PDB file of C-alpha atoms and ligand atoms in Angstrom:
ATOM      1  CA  UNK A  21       0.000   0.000   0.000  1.00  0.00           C
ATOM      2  CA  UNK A  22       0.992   3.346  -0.832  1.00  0.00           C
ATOM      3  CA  UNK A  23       0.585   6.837   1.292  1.00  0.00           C
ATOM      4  CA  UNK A  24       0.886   9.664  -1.118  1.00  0.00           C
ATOM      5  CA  UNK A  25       1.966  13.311  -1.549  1.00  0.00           C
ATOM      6  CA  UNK A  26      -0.814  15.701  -1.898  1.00  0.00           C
ATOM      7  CA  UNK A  27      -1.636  15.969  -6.301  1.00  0.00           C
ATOM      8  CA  UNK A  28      -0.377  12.437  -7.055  1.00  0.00           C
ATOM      9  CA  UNK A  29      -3.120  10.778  -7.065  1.00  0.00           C
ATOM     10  CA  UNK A  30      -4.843   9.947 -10.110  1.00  0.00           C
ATOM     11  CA  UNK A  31      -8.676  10.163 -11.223  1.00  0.00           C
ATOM     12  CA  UNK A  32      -8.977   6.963 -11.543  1.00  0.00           C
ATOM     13  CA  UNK A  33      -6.732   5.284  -8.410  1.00  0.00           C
ATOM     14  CA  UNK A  34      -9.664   4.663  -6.302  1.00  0.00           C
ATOM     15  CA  UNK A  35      -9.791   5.918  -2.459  1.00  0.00           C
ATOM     16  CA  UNK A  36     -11.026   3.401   0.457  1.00  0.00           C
ATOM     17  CA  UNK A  37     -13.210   4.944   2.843  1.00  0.00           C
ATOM     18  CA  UNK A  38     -14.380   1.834   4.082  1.00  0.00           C
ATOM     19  CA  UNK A  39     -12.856  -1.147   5.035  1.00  0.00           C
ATOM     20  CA  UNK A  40     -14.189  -4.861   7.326  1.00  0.00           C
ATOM     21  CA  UNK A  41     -11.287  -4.944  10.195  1.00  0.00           C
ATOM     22  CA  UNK A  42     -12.539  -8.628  10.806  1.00  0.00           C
ATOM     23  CA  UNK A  43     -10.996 -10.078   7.592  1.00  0.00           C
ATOM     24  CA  UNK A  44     -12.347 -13.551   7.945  1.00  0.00           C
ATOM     25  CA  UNK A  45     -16.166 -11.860   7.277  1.00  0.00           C
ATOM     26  CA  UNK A  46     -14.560 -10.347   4.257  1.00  0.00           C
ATOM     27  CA  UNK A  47     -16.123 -12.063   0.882  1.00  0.00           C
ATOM     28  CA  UNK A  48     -13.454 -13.862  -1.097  1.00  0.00           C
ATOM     29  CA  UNK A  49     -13.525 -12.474  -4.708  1.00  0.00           C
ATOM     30  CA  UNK A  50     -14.317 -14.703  -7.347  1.00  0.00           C
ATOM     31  CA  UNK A  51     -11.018 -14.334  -9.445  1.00  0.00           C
ATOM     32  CA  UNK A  52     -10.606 -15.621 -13.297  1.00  0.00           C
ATOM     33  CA  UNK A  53      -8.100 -17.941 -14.554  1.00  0.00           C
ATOM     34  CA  UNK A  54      -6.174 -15.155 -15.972  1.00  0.00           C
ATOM     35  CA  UNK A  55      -5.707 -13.328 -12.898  1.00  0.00           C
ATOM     36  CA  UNK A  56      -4.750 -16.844 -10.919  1.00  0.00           C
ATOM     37  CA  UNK A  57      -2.049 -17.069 -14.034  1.00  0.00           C
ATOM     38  CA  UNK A  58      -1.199 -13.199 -13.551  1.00  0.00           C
ATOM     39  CA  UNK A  59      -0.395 -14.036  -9.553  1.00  0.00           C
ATOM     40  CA  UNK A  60       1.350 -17.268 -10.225  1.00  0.00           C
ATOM     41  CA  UNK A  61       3.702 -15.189 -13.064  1.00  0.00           C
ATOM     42  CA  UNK A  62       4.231 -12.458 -11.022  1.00  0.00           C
ATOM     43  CA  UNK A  63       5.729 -14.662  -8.051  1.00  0.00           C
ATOM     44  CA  UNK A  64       7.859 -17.040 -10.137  1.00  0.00           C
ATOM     45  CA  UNK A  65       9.633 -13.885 -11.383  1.00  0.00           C
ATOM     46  CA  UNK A  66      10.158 -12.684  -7.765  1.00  0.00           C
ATOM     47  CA  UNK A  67      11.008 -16.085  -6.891  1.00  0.00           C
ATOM     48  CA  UNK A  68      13.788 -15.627  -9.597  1.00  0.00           C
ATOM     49  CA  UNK A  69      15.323 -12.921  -8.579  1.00  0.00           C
ATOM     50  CA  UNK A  70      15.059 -12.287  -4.835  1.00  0.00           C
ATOM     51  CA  UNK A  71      17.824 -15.195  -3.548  1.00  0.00           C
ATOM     52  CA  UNK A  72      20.790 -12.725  -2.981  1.00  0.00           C
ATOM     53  CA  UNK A  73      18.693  -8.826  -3.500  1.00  0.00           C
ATOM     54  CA  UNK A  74      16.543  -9.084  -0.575  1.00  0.00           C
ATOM     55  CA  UNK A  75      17.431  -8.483   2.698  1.00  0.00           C
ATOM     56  CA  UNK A  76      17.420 -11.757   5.138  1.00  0.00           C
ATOM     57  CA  UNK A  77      14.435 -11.009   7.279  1.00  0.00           C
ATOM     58  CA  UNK A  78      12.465 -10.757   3.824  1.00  0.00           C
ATOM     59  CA  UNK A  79      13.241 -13.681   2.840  1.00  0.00           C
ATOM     60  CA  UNK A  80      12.680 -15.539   5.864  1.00  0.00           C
ATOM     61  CA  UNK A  81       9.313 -13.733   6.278  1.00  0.00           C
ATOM     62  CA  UNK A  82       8.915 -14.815   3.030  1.00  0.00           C
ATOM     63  CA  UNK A  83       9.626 -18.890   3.506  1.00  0.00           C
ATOM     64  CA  UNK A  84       7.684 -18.538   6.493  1.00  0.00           C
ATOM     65  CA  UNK A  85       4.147 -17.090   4.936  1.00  0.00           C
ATOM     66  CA  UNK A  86       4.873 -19.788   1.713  1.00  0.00           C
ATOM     67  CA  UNK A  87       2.357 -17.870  -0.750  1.00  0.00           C
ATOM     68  CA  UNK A  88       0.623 -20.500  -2.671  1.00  0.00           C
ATOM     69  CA  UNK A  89       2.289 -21.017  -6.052  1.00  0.00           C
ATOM     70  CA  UNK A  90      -0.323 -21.015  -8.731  1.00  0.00           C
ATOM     71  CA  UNK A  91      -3.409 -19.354  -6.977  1.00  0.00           C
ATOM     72  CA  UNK A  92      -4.136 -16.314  -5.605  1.00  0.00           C
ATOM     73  CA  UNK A  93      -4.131 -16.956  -1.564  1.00  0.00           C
ATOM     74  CA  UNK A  94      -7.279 -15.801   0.717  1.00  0.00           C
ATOM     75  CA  UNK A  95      -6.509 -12.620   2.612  1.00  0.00           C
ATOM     76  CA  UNK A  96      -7.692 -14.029   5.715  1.00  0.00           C
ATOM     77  CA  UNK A  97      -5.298 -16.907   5.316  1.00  0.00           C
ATOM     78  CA  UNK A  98      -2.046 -14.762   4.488  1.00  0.00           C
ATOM     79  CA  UNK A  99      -3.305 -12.684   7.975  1.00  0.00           C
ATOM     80  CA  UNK A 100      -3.565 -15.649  10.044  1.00  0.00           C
ATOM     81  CA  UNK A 101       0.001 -16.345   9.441  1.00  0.00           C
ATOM     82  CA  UNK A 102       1.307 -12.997  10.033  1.00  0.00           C
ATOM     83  CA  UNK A 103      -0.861 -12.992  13.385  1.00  0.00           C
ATOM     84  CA  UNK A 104       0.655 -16.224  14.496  1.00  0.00           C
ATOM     85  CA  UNK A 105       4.384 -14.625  14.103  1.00  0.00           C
ATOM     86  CA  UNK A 106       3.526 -10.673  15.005  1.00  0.00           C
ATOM     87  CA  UNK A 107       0.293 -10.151  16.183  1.00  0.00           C
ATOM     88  CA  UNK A 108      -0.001  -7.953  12.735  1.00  0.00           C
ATOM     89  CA  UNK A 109      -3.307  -8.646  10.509  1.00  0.00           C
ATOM     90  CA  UNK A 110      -4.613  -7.535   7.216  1.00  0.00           C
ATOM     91  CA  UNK A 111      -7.279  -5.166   6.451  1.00  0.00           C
ATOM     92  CA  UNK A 112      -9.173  -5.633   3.139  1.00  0.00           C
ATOM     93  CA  UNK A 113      -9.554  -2.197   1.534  1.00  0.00           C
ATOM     94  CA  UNK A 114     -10.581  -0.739  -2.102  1.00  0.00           C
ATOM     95  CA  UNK A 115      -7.592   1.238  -3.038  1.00  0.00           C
ATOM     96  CA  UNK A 116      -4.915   3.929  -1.719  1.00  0.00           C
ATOM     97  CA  UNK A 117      -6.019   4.660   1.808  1.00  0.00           C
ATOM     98  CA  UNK A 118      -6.128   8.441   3.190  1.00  0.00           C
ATOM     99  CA  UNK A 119      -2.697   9.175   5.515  1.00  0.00           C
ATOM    100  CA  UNK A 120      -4.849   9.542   8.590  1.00  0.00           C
ATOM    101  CA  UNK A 121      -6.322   6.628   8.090  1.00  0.00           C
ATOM    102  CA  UNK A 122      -3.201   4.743   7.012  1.00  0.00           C
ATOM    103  CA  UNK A 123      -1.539   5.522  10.179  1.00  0.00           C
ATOM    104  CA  UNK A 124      -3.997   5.088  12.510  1.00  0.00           C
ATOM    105  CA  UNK A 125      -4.297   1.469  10.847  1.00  0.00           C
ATOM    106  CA  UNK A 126      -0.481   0.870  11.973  1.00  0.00           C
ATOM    107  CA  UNK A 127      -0.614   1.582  15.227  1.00  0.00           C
ATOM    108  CA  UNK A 128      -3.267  -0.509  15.337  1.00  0.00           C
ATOM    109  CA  UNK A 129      -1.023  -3.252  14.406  1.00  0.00           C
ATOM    110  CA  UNK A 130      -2.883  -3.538  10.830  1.00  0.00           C
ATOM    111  CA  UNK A 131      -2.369  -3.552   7.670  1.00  0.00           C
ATOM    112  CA  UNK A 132      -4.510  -2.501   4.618  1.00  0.00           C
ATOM    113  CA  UNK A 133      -4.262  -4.965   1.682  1.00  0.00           C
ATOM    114  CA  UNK A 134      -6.353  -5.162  -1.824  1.00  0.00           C
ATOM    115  CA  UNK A 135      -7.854  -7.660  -3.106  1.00  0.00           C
ATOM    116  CA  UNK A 136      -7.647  -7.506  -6.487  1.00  0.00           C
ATOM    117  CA  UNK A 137      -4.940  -7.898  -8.545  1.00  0.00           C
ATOM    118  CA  UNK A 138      -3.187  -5.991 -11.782  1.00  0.00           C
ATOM    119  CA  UNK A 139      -3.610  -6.714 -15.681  1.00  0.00           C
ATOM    120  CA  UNK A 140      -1.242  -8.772 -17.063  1.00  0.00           C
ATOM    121  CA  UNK A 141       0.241  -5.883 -19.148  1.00  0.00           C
ATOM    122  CA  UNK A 142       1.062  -4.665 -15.574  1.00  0.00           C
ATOM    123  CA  UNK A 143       3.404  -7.403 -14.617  1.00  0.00           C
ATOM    124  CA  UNK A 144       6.411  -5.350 -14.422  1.00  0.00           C
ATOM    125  CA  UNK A 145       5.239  -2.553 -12.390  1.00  0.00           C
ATOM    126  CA  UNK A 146       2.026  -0.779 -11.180  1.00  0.00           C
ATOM    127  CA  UNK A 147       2.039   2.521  -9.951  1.00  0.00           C
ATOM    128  CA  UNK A 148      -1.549   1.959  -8.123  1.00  0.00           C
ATOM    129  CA  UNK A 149      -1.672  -0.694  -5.257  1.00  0.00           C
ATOM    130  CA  UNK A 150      -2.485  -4.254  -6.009  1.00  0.00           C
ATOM    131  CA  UNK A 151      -2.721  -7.247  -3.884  1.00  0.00           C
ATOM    132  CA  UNK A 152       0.420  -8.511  -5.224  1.00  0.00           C
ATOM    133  CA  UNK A 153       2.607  -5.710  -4.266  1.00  0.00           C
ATOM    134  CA  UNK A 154       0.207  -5.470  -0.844  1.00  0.00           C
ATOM    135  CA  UNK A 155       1.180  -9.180  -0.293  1.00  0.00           C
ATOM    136  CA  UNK A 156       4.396 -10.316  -1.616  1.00  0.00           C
ATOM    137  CA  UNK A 157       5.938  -6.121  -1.084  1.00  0.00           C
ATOM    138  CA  UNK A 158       5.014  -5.905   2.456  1.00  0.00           C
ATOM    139  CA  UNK A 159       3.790  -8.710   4.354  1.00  0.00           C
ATOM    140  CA  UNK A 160       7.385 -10.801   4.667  1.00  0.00           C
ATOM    141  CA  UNK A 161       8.244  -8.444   7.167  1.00  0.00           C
ATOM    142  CA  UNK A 162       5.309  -8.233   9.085  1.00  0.00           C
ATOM    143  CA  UNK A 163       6.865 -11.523  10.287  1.00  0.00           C
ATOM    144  CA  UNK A 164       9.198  -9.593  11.512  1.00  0.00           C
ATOM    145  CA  UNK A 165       9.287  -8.522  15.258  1.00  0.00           C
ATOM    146  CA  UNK A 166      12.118  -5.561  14.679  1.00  0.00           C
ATOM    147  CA  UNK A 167      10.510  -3.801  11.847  1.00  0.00           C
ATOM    148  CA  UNK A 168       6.845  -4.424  13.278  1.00  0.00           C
ATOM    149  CA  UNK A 169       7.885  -2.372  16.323  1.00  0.00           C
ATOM    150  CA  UNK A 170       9.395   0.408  14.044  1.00  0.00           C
ATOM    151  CA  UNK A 171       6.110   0.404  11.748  1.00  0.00           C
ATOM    152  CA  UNK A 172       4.006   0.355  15.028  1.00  0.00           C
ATOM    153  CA  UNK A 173       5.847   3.184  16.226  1.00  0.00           C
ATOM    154  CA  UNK A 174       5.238   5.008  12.848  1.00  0.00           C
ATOM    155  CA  UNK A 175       1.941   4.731  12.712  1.00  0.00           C
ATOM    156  CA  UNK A 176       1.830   5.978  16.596  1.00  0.00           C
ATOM    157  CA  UNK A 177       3.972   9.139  15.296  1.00  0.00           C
ATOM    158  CA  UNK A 178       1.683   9.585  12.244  1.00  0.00           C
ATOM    159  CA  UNK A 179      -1.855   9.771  13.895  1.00  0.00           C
ATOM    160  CA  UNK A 180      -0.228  12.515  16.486  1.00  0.00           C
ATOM    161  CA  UNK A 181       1.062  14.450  13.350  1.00  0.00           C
ATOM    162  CA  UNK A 182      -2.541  14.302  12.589  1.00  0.00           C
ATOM    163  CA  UNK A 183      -4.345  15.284  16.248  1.00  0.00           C
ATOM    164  CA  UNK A 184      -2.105  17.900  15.990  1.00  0.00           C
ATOM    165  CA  UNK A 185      -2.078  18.949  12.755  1.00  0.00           C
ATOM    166  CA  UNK A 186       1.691  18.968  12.655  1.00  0.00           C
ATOM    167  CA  UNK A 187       3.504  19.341   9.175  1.00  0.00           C
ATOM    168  CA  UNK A 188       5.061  15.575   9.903  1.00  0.00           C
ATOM    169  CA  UNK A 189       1.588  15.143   8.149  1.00  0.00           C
ATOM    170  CA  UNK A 190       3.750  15.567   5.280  1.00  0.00           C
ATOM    171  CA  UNK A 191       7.096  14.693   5.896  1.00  0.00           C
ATOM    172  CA  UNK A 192       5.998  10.896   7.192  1.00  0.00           C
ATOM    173  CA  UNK A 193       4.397   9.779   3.785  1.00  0.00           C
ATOM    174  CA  UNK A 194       8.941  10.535   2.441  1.00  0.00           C
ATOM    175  CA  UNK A 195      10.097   8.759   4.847  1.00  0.00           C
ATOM    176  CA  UNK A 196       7.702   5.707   4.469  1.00  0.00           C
ATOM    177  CA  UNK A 197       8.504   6.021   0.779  1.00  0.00           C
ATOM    178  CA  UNK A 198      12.110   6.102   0.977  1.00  0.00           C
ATOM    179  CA  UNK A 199      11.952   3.294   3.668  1.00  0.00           C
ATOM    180  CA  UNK A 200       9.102   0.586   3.548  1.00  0.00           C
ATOM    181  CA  UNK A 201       8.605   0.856   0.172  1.00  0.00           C
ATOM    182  CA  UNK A 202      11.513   1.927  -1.612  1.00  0.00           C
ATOM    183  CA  UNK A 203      14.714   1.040   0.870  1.00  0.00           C
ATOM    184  CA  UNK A 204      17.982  -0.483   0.921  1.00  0.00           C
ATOM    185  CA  UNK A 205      19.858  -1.911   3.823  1.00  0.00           C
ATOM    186  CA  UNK A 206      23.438  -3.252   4.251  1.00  0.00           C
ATOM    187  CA  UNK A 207      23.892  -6.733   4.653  1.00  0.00           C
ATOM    188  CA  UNK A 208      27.751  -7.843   4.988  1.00  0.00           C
ATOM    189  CA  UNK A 209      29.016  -5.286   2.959  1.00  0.00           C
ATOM    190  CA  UNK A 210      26.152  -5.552   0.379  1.00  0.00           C
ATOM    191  CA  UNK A 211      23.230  -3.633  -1.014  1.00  0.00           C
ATOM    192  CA  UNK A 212      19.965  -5.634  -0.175  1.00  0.00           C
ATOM    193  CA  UNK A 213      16.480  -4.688  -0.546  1.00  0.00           C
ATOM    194  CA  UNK A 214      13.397  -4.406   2.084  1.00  0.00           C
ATOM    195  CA  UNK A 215      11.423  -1.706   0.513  1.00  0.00           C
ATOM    196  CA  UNK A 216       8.293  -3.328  -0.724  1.00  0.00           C
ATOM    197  CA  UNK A 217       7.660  -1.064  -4.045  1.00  0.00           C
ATOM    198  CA  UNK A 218      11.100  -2.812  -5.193  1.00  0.00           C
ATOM    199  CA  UNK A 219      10.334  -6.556  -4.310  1.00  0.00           C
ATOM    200  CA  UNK A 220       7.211  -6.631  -5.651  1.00  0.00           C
ATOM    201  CA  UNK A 221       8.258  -5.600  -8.855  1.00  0.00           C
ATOM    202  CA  UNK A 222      11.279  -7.472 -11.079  1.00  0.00           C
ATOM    203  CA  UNK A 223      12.341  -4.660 -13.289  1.00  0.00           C
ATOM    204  CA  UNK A 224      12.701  -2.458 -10.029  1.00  0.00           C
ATOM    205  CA  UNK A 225      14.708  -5.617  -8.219  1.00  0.00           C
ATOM    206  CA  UNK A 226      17.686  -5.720 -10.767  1.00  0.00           C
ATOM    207  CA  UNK A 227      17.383  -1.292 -11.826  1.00  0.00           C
ATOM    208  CA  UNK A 228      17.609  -0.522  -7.862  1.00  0.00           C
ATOM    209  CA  UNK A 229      20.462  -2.535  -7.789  1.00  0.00           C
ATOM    210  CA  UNK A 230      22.604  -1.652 -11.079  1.00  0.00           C
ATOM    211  CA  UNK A 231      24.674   1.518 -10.859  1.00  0.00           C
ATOM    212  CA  UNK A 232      21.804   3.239 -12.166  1.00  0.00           C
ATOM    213  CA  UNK A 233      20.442   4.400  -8.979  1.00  0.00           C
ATOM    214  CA  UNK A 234      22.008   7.323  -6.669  1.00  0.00           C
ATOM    215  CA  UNK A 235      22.373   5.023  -3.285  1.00  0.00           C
ATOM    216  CA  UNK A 236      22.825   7.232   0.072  1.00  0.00           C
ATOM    217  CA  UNK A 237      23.579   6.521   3.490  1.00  0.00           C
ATOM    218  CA  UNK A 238      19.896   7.211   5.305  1.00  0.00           C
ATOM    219  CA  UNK A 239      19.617  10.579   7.125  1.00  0.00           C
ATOM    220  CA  UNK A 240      16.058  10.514   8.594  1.00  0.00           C
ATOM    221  CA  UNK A 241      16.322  15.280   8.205  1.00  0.00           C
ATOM    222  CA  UNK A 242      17.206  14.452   4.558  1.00  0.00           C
ATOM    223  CA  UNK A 243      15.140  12.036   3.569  1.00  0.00           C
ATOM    224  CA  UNK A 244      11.713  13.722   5.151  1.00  0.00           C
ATOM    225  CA  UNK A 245      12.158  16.617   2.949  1.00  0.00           C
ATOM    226  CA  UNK A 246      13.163  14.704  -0.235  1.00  0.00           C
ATOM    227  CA  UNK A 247       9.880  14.682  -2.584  1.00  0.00           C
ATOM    228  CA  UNK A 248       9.242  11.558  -4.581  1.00  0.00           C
ATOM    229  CA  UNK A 249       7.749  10.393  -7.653  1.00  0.00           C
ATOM    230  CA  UNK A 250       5.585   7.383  -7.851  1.00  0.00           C
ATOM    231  CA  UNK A 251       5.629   7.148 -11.604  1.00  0.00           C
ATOM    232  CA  UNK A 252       9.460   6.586 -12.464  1.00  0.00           C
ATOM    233  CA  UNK A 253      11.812   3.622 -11.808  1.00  0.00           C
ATOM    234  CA  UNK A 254      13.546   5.352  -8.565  1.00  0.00           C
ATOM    235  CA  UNK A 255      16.890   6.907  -9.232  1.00  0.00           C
ATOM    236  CA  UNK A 256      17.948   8.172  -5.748  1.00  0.00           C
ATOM    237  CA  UNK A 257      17.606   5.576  -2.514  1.00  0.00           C
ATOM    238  CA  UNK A 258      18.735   5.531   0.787  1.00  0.00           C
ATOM    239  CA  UNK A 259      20.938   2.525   2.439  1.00  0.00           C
ATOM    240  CA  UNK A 260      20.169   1.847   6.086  1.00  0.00           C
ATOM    241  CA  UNK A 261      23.015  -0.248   8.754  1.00  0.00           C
ATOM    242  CA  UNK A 262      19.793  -2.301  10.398  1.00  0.00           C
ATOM    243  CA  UNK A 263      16.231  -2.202  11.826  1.00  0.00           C
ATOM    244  CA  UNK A 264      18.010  -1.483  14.352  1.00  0.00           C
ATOM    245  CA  UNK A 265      19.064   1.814  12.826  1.00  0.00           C
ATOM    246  CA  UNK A 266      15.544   2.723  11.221  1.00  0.00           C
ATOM    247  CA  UNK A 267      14.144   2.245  14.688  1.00  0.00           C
ATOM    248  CA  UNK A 268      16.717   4.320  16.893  1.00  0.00           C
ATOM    249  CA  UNK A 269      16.620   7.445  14.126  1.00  0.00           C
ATOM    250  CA  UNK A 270      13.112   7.116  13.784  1.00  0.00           C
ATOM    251  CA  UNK A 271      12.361   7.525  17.288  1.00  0.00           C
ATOM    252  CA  UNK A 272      14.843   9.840  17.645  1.00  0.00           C
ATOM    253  CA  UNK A 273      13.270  12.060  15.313  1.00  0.00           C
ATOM    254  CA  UNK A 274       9.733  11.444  16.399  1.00  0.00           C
ATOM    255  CA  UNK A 275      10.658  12.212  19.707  1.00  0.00           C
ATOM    256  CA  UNK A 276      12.128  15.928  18.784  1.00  0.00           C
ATOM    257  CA  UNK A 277       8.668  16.753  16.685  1.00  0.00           C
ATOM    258  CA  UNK A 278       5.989  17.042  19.337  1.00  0.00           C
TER     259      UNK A 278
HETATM  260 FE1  LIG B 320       3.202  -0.410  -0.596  1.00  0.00          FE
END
């Protein structure tokens, strides 16, 4: 799921306003052989080329939640593991969900997924949520206990900016972009990958990568006032040490703003 800057969003990217929190009383859609085909593509190519680009606790989130192969899974399924590991579940929503909501979802300890899934012209990259980049993108590492307590934490942060009306309102949606969906993180002396816009998408995998892309150290001041673009391969990302890292500046941060 993506948060957005104010103007990005387009006519026809669809807005939840309502969303079941019980998932399991959420109706399953009835999906066409296509789209089972378009899921089962879209995670052999990730299968491909993940070993080695994504970061460890990805991947072991990823062996752990064992999305089924040539089907698209139940939502209520996928949550139940992620509940059993975290505590974390899914939400079923319609599209790009408002900030306010967003956050208040995370420190909630849930997280809003679709529940349909793109055309297969899409395959390489969508720039509007789809369950596939809601569910192979971000739920690995809701399995995981370190980044679940920085997301938590976010989300915490995110609905204050909002009580208060605090500009974080707007720096928050940069550093979730340059973070859980677009960031790197060392690993041994190696670029890996956690942000979820990259591992749900194969051309972004091997582009983010290549010497293509700009790769900084993170700095939590720069990176909340860096503006992004969600419809371009992205050419400048930021490189955290650990979770541990993301966690410590984050709070850091948050703890200066209010
Ligand atoms: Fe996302």
């Amino acid at each position: 799921m993506y948060t957005t800057e104010a103007g990005l969003i387009r006519q026809d990217m669809k807005m939840a306003l309502v969303h079941e929190r019980d998932i399991h009383r959420v109706a399953v859609p009835a999906y066409s052989d296509i789209e089972h085909q378009t899921w089962a593509t879209l995670l052999a190519n990730q299968q491909r080329v993940l070993p080695g680009r994504a970061c460890r606790e990805f991947l072991a989130g990823l062996e752990m939640v064992d999305f089924p192969r040539d089907h698209i899974p139940r939502l209520a399924d996928i949550s139940d593991r992620i509940e059993a590991t975290t505590g974390w579940r899914l939400v079923r929503v319609d599209g790009i969900v408002p900030d306010e909501e967003f956050f208040a979802l995370l420190a909630s300890r849930h997280f809003p997924s679709t529940d349909f899934i793109r055309k297969p012209e899409e395959l390489g990259y969508t720039p509007a949520p789809d369950m596939f980049h809601d569910l192979m993108g971000h739920v690995p590492l809701l399995t995981d206990r370190r980044f679940c307590a920085f997301f938590e934490r976010f989300g915490q942060v995110g609905v204050r900016a909002f009580e208060l009306d605090h500009p974080a309102k707007q720096w928050l949606p940069r550093i979730y972009w340059y973070t859980v969906e677009f960031g790197l993180i060392r690993e041994h002396g190696q670029h890996r990958i956690y942000g979820s816009g990259i591992l749900s998408s194969p051309d972004e995998v091997l582009f983010s990568l290549s010497d293509q892309t700009e790769k900084r150290s993170f700095d939590i001041e720069v990176v909340s006032a860096e503006t992004y673009d969600i419809w371009h391969m992205q050419q400048k990302l930021f490189v955290i040490d650990s979770f541990d890292q993301l966690e410590d500046e984050f709070a850091r941060w948050a703890d200066k703003l209010f």
